[in-house]
Each structure stands twice: as C-alpha cells, then as structure tokens.
Coordinates of C-alpha atoms and ligand atoms in Angstrom, one line a residue:
M16 CA 22.8 -12.5 -11.7
S17 CA 20.0 -10.0 -11.0
D18 CA 19.8 -8.7 -7.5
Q19 CA 17.0 -6.3 -8.4
V20 CA 14.4 -6.4 -5.6
K21 CA 10.9 -7.3 -6.6
V22 CA 8.1 -5.3 -5.1
A23 CA 4.4 -6.2 -5.7
V24 CA 1.6 -3.7 -5.3
A25 CA -1.6 -5.5 -4.4
Y26 CA -4.5 -3.2 -4.5
H27 CA -8.3 -2.7 -5.0
S28 CA -9.9 0.4 -6.4
G29 CA -13.6 0.8 -7.0
Y30 CA -13.5 4.0 -9.0
G31 CA -9.9 4.5 -10.0
H32 CA -8.6 6.9 -7.3
T33 CA -6.7 4.2 -5.3
E34 CA -5.4 2.8 -8.6
V35 CA -3.7 6.2 -9.2
L36 CA -1.9 5.7 -6.0
A37 CA -0.9 2.2 -6.9
N38 CA 0.7 3.5 -10.0
A39 CA 2.5 6.2 -8.0
V40 CA 3.8 3.6 -5.6
A41 CA 5.1 1.6 -8.6
A42 CA 6.8 4.6 -10.0
G43 CA 8.6 5.1 -6.6
I44 CA 9.6 1.4 -6.7
E45 CA 11.1 1.7 -10.2
N46 CA 12.8 5.1 -9.4
A47 CA 14.5 3.4 -6.4
G48 CA 15.8 0.6 -8.7
G49 CA 13.3 -2.0 -7.9
S50 CA 11.0 -4.1 -10.1
A51 CA 7.3 -3.3 -9.6
T52 CA 4.4 -5.6 -10.3
I53 CA 1.0 -4.1 -9.9
I54 CA -1.7 -6.6 -9.1
S55 CA -5.4 -5.8 -8.9
V56 CA -7.0 -8.1 -6.3
A57 CA -10.6 -7.2 -7.4
D58 CA -11.0 -10.6 -9.1
L59 CA -9.8 -13.5 -6.9
E60 CA -9.7 -15.8 -9.9
T61 CA -7.1 -13.7 -11.7
I62 CA -4.8 -12.7 -8.9
N63 CA -1.1 -13.4 -9.8
W64 CA -0.3 -15.4 -6.7
D65 CA 3.1 -16.4 -8.2
A66 CA 4.2 -12.8 -8.4
L67 CA 3.2 -12.3 -4.8
A68 CA 5.1 -15.4 -3.8
E69 CA 8.2 -14.2 -5.6
A70 CA 8.1 -10.7 -4.3
D71 CA 10.6 -9.4 -1.7
A72 CA 8.0 -7.0 -0.5
I73 CA 4.3 -6.5 -1.0
I74 CA 2.6 -3.1 -0.7
F75 CA -1.1 -3.3 0.0
G76 CA -3.6 -0.7 -1.1
S77 CA -7.3 -0.2 -0.6
P78 CA -9.8 2.6 -0.6
T79 CA -11.4 3.2 2.8
Y80 CA -15.0 2.2 2.6
M81 CA -17.3 2.6 5.7
G82 CA -14.2 3.1 7.8
S83 CA -12.3 0.0 6.8
V84 CA -10.7 -1.6 3.8
S85 CA -13.1 -2.2 1.0
G86 CA -15.1 -5.5 0.7
P87 CA -13.1 -6.8 -2.3
F88 CA -9.8 -6.1 -0.5
K89 CA -11.1 -7.9 2.6
C90 CA -12.0 -10.9 0.3
F91 CA -8.4 -10.8 -0.9
M92 CA -7.2 -10.8 2.7
D93 CA -9.3 -13.8 3.5
A94 CA -8.2 -15.6 0.3
T95 CA -4.6 -15.4 1.5
S96 CA -5.4 -17.8 4.4
K97 CA -3.8 -20.7 2.5
V98 CA -0.6 -18.7 2.2
W99 CA -0.9 -17.8 5.9
Y100 CA -1.3 -21.5 6.9
T101 CA 2.2 -22.2 5.4
Q102 CA 3.5 -18.8 6.4
G103 CA 4.5 -18.4 2.7
W104 CA 5.1 -14.6 3.0
K105 CA 7.1 -14.8 6.3
D106 CA 9.9 -12.2 6.4
K107 CA 8.8 -10.4 3.3
L108 CA 8.5 -6.6 3.8
A109 CA 5.1 -5.1 3.8
A110 CA 3.6 -1.6 3.7
G111 CA 0.3 0.0 2.8
F112 CA -1.7 2.9 1.4
T113 CA -5.3 4.0 1.5
N114 CA -7.5 6.7 0.1
S115 CA -10.8 8.2 1.2
G116 CA -13.1 11.1 0.6
S117 CA -12.7 12.9 3.9
L118 CA -9.4 14.2 5.3
S119 CA -9.6 11.7 8.1
G120 CA -12.4 9.4 6.8
D121 CA -11.3 6.9 9.5
K122 CA -8.6 5.7 7.1
L123 CA -6.2 5.0 10.0
N124 CA -8.4 2.0 10.6
S125 CA -7.7 0.7 7.1
M126 CA -3.9 1.1 7.8
I127 CA -4.2 -0.8 11.1
Q128 CA -6.1 -3.6 9.3
M129 CA -3.4 -3.9 6.7
S130 CA -0.6 -3.9 9.3
V131 CA -2.3 -6.5 11.4
F132 CA -2.9 -8.5 8.3
A133 CA 0.8 -8.3 7.5
A134 CA 1.7 -9.3 11.0
Q135 CA -0.5 -12.4 10.7
H136 CA 1.6 -13.3 7.7
S137 CA 4.8 -12.7 9.8
M138 CA 5.8 -9.9 7.4
L139 CA 7.8 -6.9 8.5
W140 CA 5.9 -3.6 8.3
V141 CA 7.6 -0.6 6.7
S142 CA 6.3 2.8 7.9
L143 CA 5.9 5.8 5.6
G144 CA 9.0 7.6 6.8
V145 CA 7.8 11.0 5.8
M146 CA 7.4 13.7 8.4
N147 CA 4.0 15.2 9.0
G148 CA 3.2 18.1 6.7
N149 CA 0.9 21.1 7.1
N150 CA 0.7 21.1 10.9
N151 CA 1.5 24.7 11.7
S152 CA 0.3 28.2 10.7
K153 CA 2.9 28.4 7.9
G154 CA 2.1 24.9 6.7
D155 CA 1.4 24.1 3.1
P156 CA -1.9 22.1 2.6
Q157 CA -0.3 20.5 -0.5
S158 CA 2.7 19.1 1.4
L159 CA 3.8 15.5 1.5
N160 CA 2.0 13.5 4.2
R161 CA -0.5 16.3 4.6
V162 CA -2.7 14.2 6.9
G163 CA 0.2 13.5 9.2
G164 CA 0.0 9.7 9.3
Y165 CA 2.9 7.3 9.7
L166 CA 1.7 3.8 9.2
G167 CA 1.5 4.2 5.5
A168 CA 0.5 6.6 2.7
M169 CA -2.9 8.1 3.3
A170 CA -4.5 10.1 0.5
T171 CA -7.7 12.1 0.2
S172 CA -9.8 12.4 -2.9
N173 CA -12.5 15.0 -3.2
A174 CA -15.8 13.1 -3.6
D175 CA -16.8 15.2 -6.7
E176 CA -13.5 14.7 -8.6
G177 CA -12.5 11.9 -10.8
P178 CA -9.1 10.0 -10.7
D179 CA -7.8 12.4 -13.4
V180 CA -7.4 15.0 -10.7
A181 CA -7.9 13.3 -7.3
P182 CA -6.1 12.5 -5.2
P183 CA -3.9 15.6 -5.6
Q184 CA -0.2 15.5 -6.6
C185 CA 1.0 15.8 -3.0
D186 CA -0.7 12.5 -2.2
R187 CA 0.6 10.9 -5.3
D188 CA 4.1 12.0 -4.3
T189 CA 3.6 10.7 -0.8
A190 CA 2.6 7.3 -2.3
Q191 CA 5.7 7.4 -4.5
A192 CA 7.9 8.1 -1.5
L193 CA 6.4 5.0 0.1
G194 CA 7.3 2.9 -2.9
A195 CA 10.9 4.2 -2.9
R196 CA 11.2 3.6 0.9
V197 CA 10.0 0.0 0.7
T198 CA 12.4 -0.7 -2.2
T199 CA 15.4 0.8 -0.3
A200 CA 14.4 -1.2 2.8
A201 CA 14.1 -4.4 0.7
K202 CA 17.6 -3.9 -0.8
R203 CA 19.0 -3.6 2.8
W204 CA 17.1 -6.6 3.9
Q205 CA 18.3 -8.6 0.8
Q206 CA 21.9 -7.6 1.6
A207 CA 21.8 -8.3 5.3
S208 CA 23.9 -11.2 6.3
L209 CA 22.1 -13.8 8.4
Ligands
FMN320 C1 -19.1 2.2 -0.2 C2 -18.3 3.4 0.1 C3 -17.9 3.7 1.4 C4 -17.1 4.8 1.6 N1 -16.7 5.1 2.9 C5 -15.9 6.1 3.2 C6 -15.5 6.4 4.5 O1 -15.7 5.6 5.4 N2 -14.7 7.5 4.7 C7 -14.4 8.4 3.7 O2 -13.7 9.4 4.0 N3 -14.8 8.1 2.4 C8 -15.5 7.0 2.1 N4 -15.8 6.7 0.8 C9 -15.3 7.5 -0.2 C10 -14.1 6.8 -0.9 O3 -13.1 6.4 0.1 C11 -13.4 7.7 -2.0 O4 -14.4 8.0 -2.9 C12 -12.3 7.1 -2.6 O5 -11.6 8.0 -3.4 C13 -12.7 5.9 -3.5 O6 -11.5 5.3 -4.0 P1 -11.6 4.4 -5.3 O7 -11.9 5.3 -6.5 O8 -10.2 3.8 -5.4 O9 -12.6 3.3 -5.0 C14 -16.7 5.7 0.6 C15 -17.0 5.3 -0.8 C16 -17.8 4.2 -1.0 C17 -18.2 3.9 -2.4

C-alpha cells in the first residue's frame, strides 16, 4: 500500500518565470517525500482533471498580471465551477505562489484571489511558513521570503531577465520550501484520525 501523498501544482506562466517556480515547488514536494504532478492550466482542453481530483493537495501558481492572477489562470478558476458545484476538492489542502516584475507588484492581491478561490472549494489553505527575510539593516536581500509575505511564495523577476536567471535562487528556494511544507501538512492530514 502506498501512502505517498499526492500534490498537484496547477500553474500558468506566460513567459517561463512562474514555470521555474512550479518546478521548484515540485522539487520541494519530492524532497519531502511526496509525489508531485505539474499541471499547466494554459490550455483548458488539456488540463489533467483526474490528477487534480486524485491529489491530496493542490498548489496554485500564477504570474501577477495587472495586479491580479493572469487571464489564463482566471479562466482555469472559472473552469473549476463544475468541481465547485459538487465540492469535489473539499478538504484537500491548498496553497499558492505568484511572481511579478516589481518587488510588490500588487502580487498580494493574486495570493488573496487564490486563497479565496480555495475557500470557495472548501479547501484548507496552507501558508508559507517562512519568516520574513531582509527586514532590518543587517538583512540579506537574497534571503528566503525576501518580500515578507505569508499567504504563499511570492517571487520577483527582473523585467529584463529571462527565466534562466529570474526569479533569483532565493525565490526558487522559497517556492521549494512551500512545496515541502504543503507535503508535510498533507502527510499529517492524511494520518489524522477522524
Ligand atoms: C500583461 C502583463 C501584466 C503585468 N502586470 C504586472 C503587475 O501588475 N505587477 C508587476 O509587478 N509585474 C507585472 N507584470 C510583469 C510580470 O509579472 C513578470 O514579467 C513575470 O515574471 C511574468 O511571469 P511569467 O514569465 O511566468 O509570465 C506584467 C506582465 C504582463 C505581461
């Protein structure tokens, strides 16, 4: 019998930067002993809905475009309304990550959108669980959670850099930490007696 928790990473990325984070989240899932399935939601026709239905946890990821989740990610959100109607994802764990060009970039709004979306599905939101980095005079601008957000992993990619270098390693590591945390939480949730 395999008790390995299944964690799906459902993401959109227009230009590859958020995809880098999706891969980092998946690495964190695998390192923590979970099984990761990465699902691009860009094309609604090819989304692996079965993998999402089977997952113990789903981690959502979107770039921040115009201060909100991207259009394709919102289309995915709307396409889950049939699942919502039957509350098919109820009691799965959920978490999120986003990425933008500016340090703030209003990406908190994307995280709020994702957490409300998860709540509509009666999922249980898992926070980042990494203390704020770089908030004092001796701070390291390359520390984990350098933007100091707690709802999820929030990365920043310089607008003039490709996904080969942006977002920087600290943001990739923050995303990896999120994947590990959700996996550990899913294991606890799986083992909890009712
Ligand atoms: C249509 C569009 C809107 C954007 N809006 C914002 C924004 O509101 N705030 C911000 O900081 N960056 C914004 N950006 C920059 C992206 O968030 C940034 O380039 C990000 O790395 C793109 O991720 P991706 O390569 O996964 O698509 C925007 C980019 C595009 C293309």
